[in-house]
Short mmCIF file of C-alpha atoms and ligand atoms in Angstrom, two decimals:
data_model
loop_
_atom_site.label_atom_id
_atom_site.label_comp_id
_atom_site.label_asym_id
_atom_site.label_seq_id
_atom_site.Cartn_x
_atom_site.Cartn_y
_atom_site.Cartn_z
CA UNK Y 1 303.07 78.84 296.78
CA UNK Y 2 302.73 78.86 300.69
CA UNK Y 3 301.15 81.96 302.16
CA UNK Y 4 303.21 83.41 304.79
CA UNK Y 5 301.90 83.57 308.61
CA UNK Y 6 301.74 87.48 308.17
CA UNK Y 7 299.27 87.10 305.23
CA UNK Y 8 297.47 84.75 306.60
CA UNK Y 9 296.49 86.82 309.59
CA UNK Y 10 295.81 90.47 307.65
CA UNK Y 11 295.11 88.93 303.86
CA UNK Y 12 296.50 92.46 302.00
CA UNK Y 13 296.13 90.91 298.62
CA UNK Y 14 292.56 90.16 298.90
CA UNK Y 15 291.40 93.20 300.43
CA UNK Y 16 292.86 94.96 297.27
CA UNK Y 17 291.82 92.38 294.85
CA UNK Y 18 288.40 93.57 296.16
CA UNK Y 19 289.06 96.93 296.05
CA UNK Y 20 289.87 96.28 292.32
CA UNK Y 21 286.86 97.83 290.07
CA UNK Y 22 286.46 100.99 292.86
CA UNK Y 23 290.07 101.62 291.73
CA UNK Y 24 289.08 100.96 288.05
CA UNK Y 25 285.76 103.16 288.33
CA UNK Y 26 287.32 106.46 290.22
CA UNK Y 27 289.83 106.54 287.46
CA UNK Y 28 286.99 105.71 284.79
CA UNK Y 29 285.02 108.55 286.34
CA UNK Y 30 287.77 111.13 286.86
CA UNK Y 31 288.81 110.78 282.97
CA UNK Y 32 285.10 110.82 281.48
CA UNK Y 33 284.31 114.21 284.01
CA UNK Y 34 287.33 115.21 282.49
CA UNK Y 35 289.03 116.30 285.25
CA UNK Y 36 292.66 115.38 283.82
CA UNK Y 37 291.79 117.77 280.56
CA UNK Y 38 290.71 120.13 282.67
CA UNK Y 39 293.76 120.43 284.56
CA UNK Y 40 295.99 120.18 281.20
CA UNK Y 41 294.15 123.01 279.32
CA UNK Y 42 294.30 125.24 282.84
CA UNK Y 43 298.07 124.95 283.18
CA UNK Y 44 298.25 124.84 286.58
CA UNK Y 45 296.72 123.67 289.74
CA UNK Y 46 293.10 124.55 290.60
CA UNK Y 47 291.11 124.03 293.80
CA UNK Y 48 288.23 121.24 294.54
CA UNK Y 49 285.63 123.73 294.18
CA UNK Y 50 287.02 125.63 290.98
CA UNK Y 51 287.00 121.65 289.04
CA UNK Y 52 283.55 120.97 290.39
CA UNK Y 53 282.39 124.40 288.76
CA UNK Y 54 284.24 123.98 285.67
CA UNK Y 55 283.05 120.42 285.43
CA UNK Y 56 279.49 120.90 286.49
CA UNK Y 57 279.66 118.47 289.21
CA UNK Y 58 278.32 118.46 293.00
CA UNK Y 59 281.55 120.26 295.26
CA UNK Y 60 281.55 117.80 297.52
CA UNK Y 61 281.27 114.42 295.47
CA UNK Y 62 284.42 116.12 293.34
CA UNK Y 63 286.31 117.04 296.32
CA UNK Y 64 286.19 113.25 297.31
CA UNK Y 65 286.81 112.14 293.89
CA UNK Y 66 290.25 113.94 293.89
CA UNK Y 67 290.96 113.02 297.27
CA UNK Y 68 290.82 109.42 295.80
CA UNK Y 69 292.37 110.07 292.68
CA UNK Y 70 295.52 111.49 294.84
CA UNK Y 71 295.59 108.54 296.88
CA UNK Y 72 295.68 106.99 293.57
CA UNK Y 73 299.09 109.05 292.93
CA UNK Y 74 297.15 110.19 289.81
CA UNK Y 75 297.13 113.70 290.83
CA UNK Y 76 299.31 116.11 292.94
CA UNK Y 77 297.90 117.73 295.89
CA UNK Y 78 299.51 121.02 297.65
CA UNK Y 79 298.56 123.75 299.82
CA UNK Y 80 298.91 127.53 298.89
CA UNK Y 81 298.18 129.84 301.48
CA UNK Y 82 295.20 128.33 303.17
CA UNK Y 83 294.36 126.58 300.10
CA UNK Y 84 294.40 123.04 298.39
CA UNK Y 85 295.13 122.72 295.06
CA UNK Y 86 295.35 119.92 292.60
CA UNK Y 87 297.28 119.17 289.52
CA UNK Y 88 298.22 116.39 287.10
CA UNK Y 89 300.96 114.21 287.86
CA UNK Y 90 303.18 113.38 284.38
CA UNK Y 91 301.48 109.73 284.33
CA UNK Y 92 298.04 111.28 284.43
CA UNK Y 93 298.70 114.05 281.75
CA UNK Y 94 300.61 111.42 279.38
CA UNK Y 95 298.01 108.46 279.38
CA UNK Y 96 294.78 110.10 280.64
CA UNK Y 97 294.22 113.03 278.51
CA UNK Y 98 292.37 112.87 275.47
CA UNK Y 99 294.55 114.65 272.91
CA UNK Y 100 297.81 113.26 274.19
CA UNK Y 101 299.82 111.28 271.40
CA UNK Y 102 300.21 108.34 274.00
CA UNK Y 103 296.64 108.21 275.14
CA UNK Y 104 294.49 105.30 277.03
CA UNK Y 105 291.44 107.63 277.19
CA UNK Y 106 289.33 105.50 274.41
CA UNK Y 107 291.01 102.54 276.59
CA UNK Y 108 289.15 103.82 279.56
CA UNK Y 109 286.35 105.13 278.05
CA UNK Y 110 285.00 101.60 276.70
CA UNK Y 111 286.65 99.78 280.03
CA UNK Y 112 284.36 101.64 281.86
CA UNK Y 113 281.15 101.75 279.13
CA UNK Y 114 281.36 98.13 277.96
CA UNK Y 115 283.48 96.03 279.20
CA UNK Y 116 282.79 96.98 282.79
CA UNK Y 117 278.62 96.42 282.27
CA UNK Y 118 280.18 92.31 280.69
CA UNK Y 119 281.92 91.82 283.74
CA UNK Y 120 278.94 92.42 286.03
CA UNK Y 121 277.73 88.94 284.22
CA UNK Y 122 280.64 87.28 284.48
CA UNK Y 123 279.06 84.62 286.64
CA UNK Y 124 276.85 83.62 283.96
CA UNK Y 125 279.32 83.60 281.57
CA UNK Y 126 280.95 81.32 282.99
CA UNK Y 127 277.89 78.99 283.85
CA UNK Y 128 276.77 79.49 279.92
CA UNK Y 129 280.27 79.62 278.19
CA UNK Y 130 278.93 82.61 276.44
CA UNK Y 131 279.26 86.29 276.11
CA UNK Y 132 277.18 88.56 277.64
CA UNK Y 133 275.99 90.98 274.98
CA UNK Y 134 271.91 90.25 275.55
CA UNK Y 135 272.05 90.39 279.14
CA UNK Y 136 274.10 93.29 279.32
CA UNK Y 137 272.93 95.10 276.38
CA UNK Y 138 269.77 93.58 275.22
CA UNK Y 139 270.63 92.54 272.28
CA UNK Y 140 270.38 89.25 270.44
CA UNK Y 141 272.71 89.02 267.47
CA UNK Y 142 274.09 85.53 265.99
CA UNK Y 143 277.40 87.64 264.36
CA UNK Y 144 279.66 88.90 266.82
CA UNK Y 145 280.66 91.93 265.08
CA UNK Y 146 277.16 92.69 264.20
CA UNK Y 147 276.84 92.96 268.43
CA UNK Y 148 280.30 94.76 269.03
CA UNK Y 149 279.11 96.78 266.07
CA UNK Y 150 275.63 97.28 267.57
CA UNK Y 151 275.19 101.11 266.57
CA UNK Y 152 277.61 103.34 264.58
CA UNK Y 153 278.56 104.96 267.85
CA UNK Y 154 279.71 101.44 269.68
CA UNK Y 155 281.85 100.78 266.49
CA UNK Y 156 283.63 104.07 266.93
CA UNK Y 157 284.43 103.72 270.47
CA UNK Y 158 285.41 100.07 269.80
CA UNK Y 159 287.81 101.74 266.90
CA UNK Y 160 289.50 103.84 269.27
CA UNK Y 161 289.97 101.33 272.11
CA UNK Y 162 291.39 99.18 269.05
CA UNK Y 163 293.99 102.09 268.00
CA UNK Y 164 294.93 103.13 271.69
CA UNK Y 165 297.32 100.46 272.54
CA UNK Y 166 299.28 100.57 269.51
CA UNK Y 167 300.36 104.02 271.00
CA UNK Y 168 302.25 101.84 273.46
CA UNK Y 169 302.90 98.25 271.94
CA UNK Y 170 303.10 99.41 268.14
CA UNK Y 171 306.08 99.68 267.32
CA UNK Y 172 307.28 96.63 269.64
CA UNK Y 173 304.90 93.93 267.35
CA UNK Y 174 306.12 95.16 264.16
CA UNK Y 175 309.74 95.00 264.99
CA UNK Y 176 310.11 91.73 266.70
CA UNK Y 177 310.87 89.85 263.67
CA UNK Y 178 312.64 91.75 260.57
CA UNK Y 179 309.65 92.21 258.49
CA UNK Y 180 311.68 93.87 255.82
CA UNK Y 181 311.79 91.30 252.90
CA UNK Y 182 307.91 91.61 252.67
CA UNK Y 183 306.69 94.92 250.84
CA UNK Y 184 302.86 93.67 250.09
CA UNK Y 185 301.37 93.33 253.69
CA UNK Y 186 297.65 92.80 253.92
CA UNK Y 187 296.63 93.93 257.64
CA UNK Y 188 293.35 91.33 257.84
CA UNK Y 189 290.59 92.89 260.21
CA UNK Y 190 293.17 96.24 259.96
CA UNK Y 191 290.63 98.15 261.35
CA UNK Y 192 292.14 101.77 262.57
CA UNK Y 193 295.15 101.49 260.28
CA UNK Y 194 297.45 101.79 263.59
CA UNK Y 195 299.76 98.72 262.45
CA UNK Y 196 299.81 99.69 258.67
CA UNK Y 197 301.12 102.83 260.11
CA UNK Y 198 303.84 101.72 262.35
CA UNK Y 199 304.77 99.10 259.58
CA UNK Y 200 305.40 102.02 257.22
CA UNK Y 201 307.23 103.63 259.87
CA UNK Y 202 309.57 100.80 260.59
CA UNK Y 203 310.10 99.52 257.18
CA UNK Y 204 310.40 102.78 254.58
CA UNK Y 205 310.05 99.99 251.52
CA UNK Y 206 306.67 98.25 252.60
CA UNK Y 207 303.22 99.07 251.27
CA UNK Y 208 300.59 98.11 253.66
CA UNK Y 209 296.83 97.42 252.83
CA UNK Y 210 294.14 97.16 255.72
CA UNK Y 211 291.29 94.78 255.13
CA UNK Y 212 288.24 95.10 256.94
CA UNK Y 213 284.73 95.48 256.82
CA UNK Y 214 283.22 98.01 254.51
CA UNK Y 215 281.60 100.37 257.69
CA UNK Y 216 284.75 99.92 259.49
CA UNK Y 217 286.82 101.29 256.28
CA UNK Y 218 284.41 104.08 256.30
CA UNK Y 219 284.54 105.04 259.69
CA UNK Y 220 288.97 104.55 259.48
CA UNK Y 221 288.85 106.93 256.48
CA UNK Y 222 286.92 109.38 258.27
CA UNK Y 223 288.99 109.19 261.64
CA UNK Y 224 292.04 107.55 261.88
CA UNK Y 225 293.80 107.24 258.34
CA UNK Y 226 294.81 110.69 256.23
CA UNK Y 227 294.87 110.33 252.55
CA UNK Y 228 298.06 111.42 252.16
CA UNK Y 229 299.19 108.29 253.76
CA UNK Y 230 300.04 107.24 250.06
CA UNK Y 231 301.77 103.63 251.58
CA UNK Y 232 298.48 102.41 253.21
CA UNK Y 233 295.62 101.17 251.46
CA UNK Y 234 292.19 99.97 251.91
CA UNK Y 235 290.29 96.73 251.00
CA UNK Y 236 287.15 96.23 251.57
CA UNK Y 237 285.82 92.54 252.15
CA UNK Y 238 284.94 89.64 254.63
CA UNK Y 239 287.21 87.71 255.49
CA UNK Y 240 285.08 84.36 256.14
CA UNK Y 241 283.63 84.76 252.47
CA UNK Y 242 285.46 87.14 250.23
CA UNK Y 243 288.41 86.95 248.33
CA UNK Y 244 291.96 86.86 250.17
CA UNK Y 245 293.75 89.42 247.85
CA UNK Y 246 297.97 88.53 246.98
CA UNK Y 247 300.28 89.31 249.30
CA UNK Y 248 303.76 88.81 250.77
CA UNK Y 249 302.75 89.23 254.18
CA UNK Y 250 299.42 88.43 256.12
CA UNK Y 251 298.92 90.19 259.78
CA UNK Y 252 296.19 89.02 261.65
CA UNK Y 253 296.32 91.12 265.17
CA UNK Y 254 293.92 90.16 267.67
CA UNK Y 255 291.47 88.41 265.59
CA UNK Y 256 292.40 84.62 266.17
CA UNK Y 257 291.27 85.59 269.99
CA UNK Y 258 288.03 86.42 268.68
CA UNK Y 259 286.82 83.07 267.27
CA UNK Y 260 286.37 79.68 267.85
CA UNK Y 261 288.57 76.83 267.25
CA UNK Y 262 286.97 75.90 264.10
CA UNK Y 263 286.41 79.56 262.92
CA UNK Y 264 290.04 80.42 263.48
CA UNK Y 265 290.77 76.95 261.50
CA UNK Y 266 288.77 78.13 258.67
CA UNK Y 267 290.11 81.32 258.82
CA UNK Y 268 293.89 80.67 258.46
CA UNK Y 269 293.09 77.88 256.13
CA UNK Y 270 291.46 80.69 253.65
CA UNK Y 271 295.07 82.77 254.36
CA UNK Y 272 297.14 79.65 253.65
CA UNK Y 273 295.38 79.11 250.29
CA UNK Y 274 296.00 82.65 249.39
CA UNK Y 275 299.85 82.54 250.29
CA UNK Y 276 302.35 81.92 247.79
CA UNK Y 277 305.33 79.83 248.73
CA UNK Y 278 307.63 82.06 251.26
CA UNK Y 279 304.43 83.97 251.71
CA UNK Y 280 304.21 84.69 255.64
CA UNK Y 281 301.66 85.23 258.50
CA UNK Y 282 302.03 87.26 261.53
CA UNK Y 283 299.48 86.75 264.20
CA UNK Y 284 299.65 89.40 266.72
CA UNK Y 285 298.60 88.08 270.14
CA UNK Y 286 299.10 88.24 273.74
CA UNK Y 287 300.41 85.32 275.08
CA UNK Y 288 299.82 82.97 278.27
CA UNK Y 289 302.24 81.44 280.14
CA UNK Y 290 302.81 77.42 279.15
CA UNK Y 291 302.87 76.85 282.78
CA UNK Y 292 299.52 78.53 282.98
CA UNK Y 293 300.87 80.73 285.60
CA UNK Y 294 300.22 83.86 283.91
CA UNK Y 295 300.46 86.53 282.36
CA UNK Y 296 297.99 87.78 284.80
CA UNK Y 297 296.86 90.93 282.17
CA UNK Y 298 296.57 87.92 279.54
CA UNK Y 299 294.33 85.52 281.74
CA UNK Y 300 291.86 88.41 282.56
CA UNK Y 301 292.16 89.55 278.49
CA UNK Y 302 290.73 85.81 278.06
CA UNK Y 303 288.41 86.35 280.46
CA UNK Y 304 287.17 89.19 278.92
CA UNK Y 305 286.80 87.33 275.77
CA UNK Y 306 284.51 85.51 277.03
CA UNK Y 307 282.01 87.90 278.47
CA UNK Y 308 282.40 89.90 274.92
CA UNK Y 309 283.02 87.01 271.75
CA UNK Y 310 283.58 83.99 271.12
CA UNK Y 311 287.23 83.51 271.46
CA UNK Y 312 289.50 83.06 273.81
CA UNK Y 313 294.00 83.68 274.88
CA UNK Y 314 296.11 80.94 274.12
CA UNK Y 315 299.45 79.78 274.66
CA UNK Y 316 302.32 79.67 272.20
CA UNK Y 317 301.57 76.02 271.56
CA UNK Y 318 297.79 76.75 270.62
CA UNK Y 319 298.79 79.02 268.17
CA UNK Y 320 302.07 76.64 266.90
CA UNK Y 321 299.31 73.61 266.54
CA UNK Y 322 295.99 76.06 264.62
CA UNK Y 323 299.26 77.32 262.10
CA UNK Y 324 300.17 73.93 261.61
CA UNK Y 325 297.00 72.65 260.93
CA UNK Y 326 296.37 75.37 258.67
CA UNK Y 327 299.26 74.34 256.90
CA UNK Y 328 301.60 76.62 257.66
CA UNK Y 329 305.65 75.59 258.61
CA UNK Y 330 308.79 77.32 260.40
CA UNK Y 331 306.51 78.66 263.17
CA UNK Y 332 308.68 81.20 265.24
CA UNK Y 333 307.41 83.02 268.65
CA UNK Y 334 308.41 86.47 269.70
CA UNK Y 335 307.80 88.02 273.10
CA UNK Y 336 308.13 91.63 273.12
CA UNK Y 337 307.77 91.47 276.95
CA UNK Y 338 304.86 94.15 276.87
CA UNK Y 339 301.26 92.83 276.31
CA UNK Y 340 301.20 91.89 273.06
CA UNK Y 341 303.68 89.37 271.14
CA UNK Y 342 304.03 87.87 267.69
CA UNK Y 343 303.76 84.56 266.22
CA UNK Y 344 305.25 83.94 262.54
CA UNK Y 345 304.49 81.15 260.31
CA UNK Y 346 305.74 80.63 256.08
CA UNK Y 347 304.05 78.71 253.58
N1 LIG K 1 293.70 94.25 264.06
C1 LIG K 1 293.16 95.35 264.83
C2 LIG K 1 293.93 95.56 266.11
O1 LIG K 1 294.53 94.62 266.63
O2 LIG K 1 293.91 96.68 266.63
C3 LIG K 1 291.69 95.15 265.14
C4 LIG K 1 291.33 93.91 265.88
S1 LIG K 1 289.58 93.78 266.19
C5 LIG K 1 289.54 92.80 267.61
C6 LIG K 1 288.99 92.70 264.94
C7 LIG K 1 288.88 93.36 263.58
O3 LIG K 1 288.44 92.38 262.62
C8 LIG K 1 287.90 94.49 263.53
O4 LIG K 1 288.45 95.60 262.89
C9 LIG K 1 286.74 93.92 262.72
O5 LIG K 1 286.01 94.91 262.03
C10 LIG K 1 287.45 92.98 261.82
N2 LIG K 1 286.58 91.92 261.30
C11 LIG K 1 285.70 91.17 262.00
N3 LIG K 1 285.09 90.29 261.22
C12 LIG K 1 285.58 90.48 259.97
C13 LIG K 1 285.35 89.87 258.72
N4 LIG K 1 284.46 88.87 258.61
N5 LIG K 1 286.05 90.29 257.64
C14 LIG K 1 286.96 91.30 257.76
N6 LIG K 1 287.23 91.92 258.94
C15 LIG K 1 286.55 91.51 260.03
C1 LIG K 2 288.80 92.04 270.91
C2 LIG K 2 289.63 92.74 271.74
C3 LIG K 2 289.08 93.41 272.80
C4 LIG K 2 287.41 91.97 271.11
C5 LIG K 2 286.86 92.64 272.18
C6 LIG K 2 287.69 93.37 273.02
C7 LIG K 2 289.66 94.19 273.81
C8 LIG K 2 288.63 94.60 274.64
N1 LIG K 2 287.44 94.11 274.14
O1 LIG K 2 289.34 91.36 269.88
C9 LIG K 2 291.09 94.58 273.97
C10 LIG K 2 291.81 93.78 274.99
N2 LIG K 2 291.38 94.13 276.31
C11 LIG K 2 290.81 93.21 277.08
C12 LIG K 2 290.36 93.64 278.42
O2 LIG K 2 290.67 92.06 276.72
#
């Protein structure tokens, strides 16, 4: 792709490429001051000084903060007689508010907590080939989950970031193939419960159990799943060394991106032994490009699997070739056109 003359004399893109994390960090630091609940709970607009109070924050560092954040077009500005007052715009009160039903908050929150304090090693990363977790954290830990899981704490806010895009790409994963035929589904590394839920929602005759780690069960049971939910289960168990329990149905969403080659081999060689014949699996994914040209979103995800696991993104053909290896046949690929897409295999 030539650059046109224009560009090449005022380079646009790259001056907001760089700009790029002080975008990322004033709407990081506007959510976790809370100015966007603020302004929800209030009702209606308030001045600089009023959200500075409220918030405990200096006047003037606010008063540039939602000067930025307007710019941003993630709040409304407006001036009432001699005053300026801010308010949410319907993008900020819909995705950055904590108690909204379509929330990124716990997206933002570890963005800006985690991922952010990875990517200031990304350098080295790239130099080693391997995540970042002692140099940003200080901590040495051979198990990956044992360092994503490094205090009860981390494992929450890792549960929530988990849960928060299923409030956008849910219901999109579950529905790209017709899942209906299969009633047993075994969510492997479930986690939250998010896509047992939308699975009941979409298909009224499946039962859906969510296999994960023992603290992670704990922590879903406490947080995310109500017992009431009589369709969803929990099984507790590792999936490198325990049991695979029977089912009609395997999903496995966003935990081939996690390991190796040979871990992921292992892995889906331990869920092909525990299919039946017409048993399926439905990796949940997002997707590059075969002509490596993108998705942008999914070739910074893989970037960011390297500063925080061992894994990596692949392309449909990475995940046709692991299935097959695995033993699995009839490999089908859905894009749902959002960030996450589906891969089906059968036994
Ligand atoms: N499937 C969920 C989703 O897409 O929102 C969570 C994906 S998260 C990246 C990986 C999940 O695998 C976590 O819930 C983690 O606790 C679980 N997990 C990791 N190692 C595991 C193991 N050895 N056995 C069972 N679950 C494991
Ligand atoms: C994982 C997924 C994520 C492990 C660590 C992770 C995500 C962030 N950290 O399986 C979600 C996807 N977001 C990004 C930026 O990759």
């Amino acid at each position: 792709m030539e650059v046109s003359k224009q560009e090449l004399e005022y380079p646009q893109k790259l001056l907001n490429y760089m700009d790029g994390f002080l975008i990322s960090k004033t709407m990081f630091a506007a959510c976790e001051l809370g100015v966007f609940d603020l302004l929800l709970e209030e009702g209606g607009p308030l001045s600089s000084s009023a959200i500075a109070e409220r918030l405990g924050t200096s006047a003037d560092g606010m008063d540039r903060l939602l000067a930025a954040c307007v710019g941003l077009q993630l709040l409304e500005v407006e001036e009432h007689q001699g005053e300026v007052l801010y308010s949410n715009t319907d993008l900020s009160q819909t995705y950055l508010t904590k108690e909204s039903p379509r929330t990124l908050y716990y997206s933002v929150a570890y963005y800006s907590q985690t991922i952010y304090h990875c990517f200031a090693y990304l350098t080295d990363a790239i130099r080693e080939g391997t995540n970042q977790y002692q140099r940003a954290f200080g901590i040495s830990s051979k198990e990956l989950f044992d360092s994503l899981y490094r205090s009860e704490e981390e494992m929450l806010k890792f549960m929530q970031l988990m849960n928060s895009i299923w409030n956008i790409c849910g219901k999109d994963v579950v529905t790209a193939f017709d899942l209906s035929t299969f009633t047993n589904i075994f969510d492997l590394g479930g986690c939250t419960g998010a896509i047992a839920k939308e699975c009941i929602s979409a298909y009224p005759q499946s039962r859906v159990t969510v296999y994960d780690l023992p603290k992670v069960l704990e922590m879903a049971g406490k947080h995310f799943v109500s017992p009431d939910e009589k369709r969803i289960a929990f099984h507790e168990g590792d999936f490198f060394k325990d049991p695979i329990p029977d089912a009609d149905l395997y999903i496995l969403a966003r935990i081939i991106h996690d390991w190796t080659e040979d871990r992921s081999l292992e892995l889906l060689s331990r869920v092909y032994k525990a299919c039946k014949p017409g048993s399926g699996v439905l990796l949940v994914e997002a997707l590059l490009n075969e002509d490596r040209r993108g998705p942008i979103t999914t070739q910074l995800y893989s970037l960011n699997m390297l500063v925080q696991t061992e894994g990596k993104e692949r392309m449909p053909s990475e995940y046709v070739k692991l299935l097959e290896s695995a033993g699995f046949k009839d490999v089908q690929i859905r894009r749902t056109g959002k960030i996450y897409d589906v891969i089906l295999g059968r036994k």
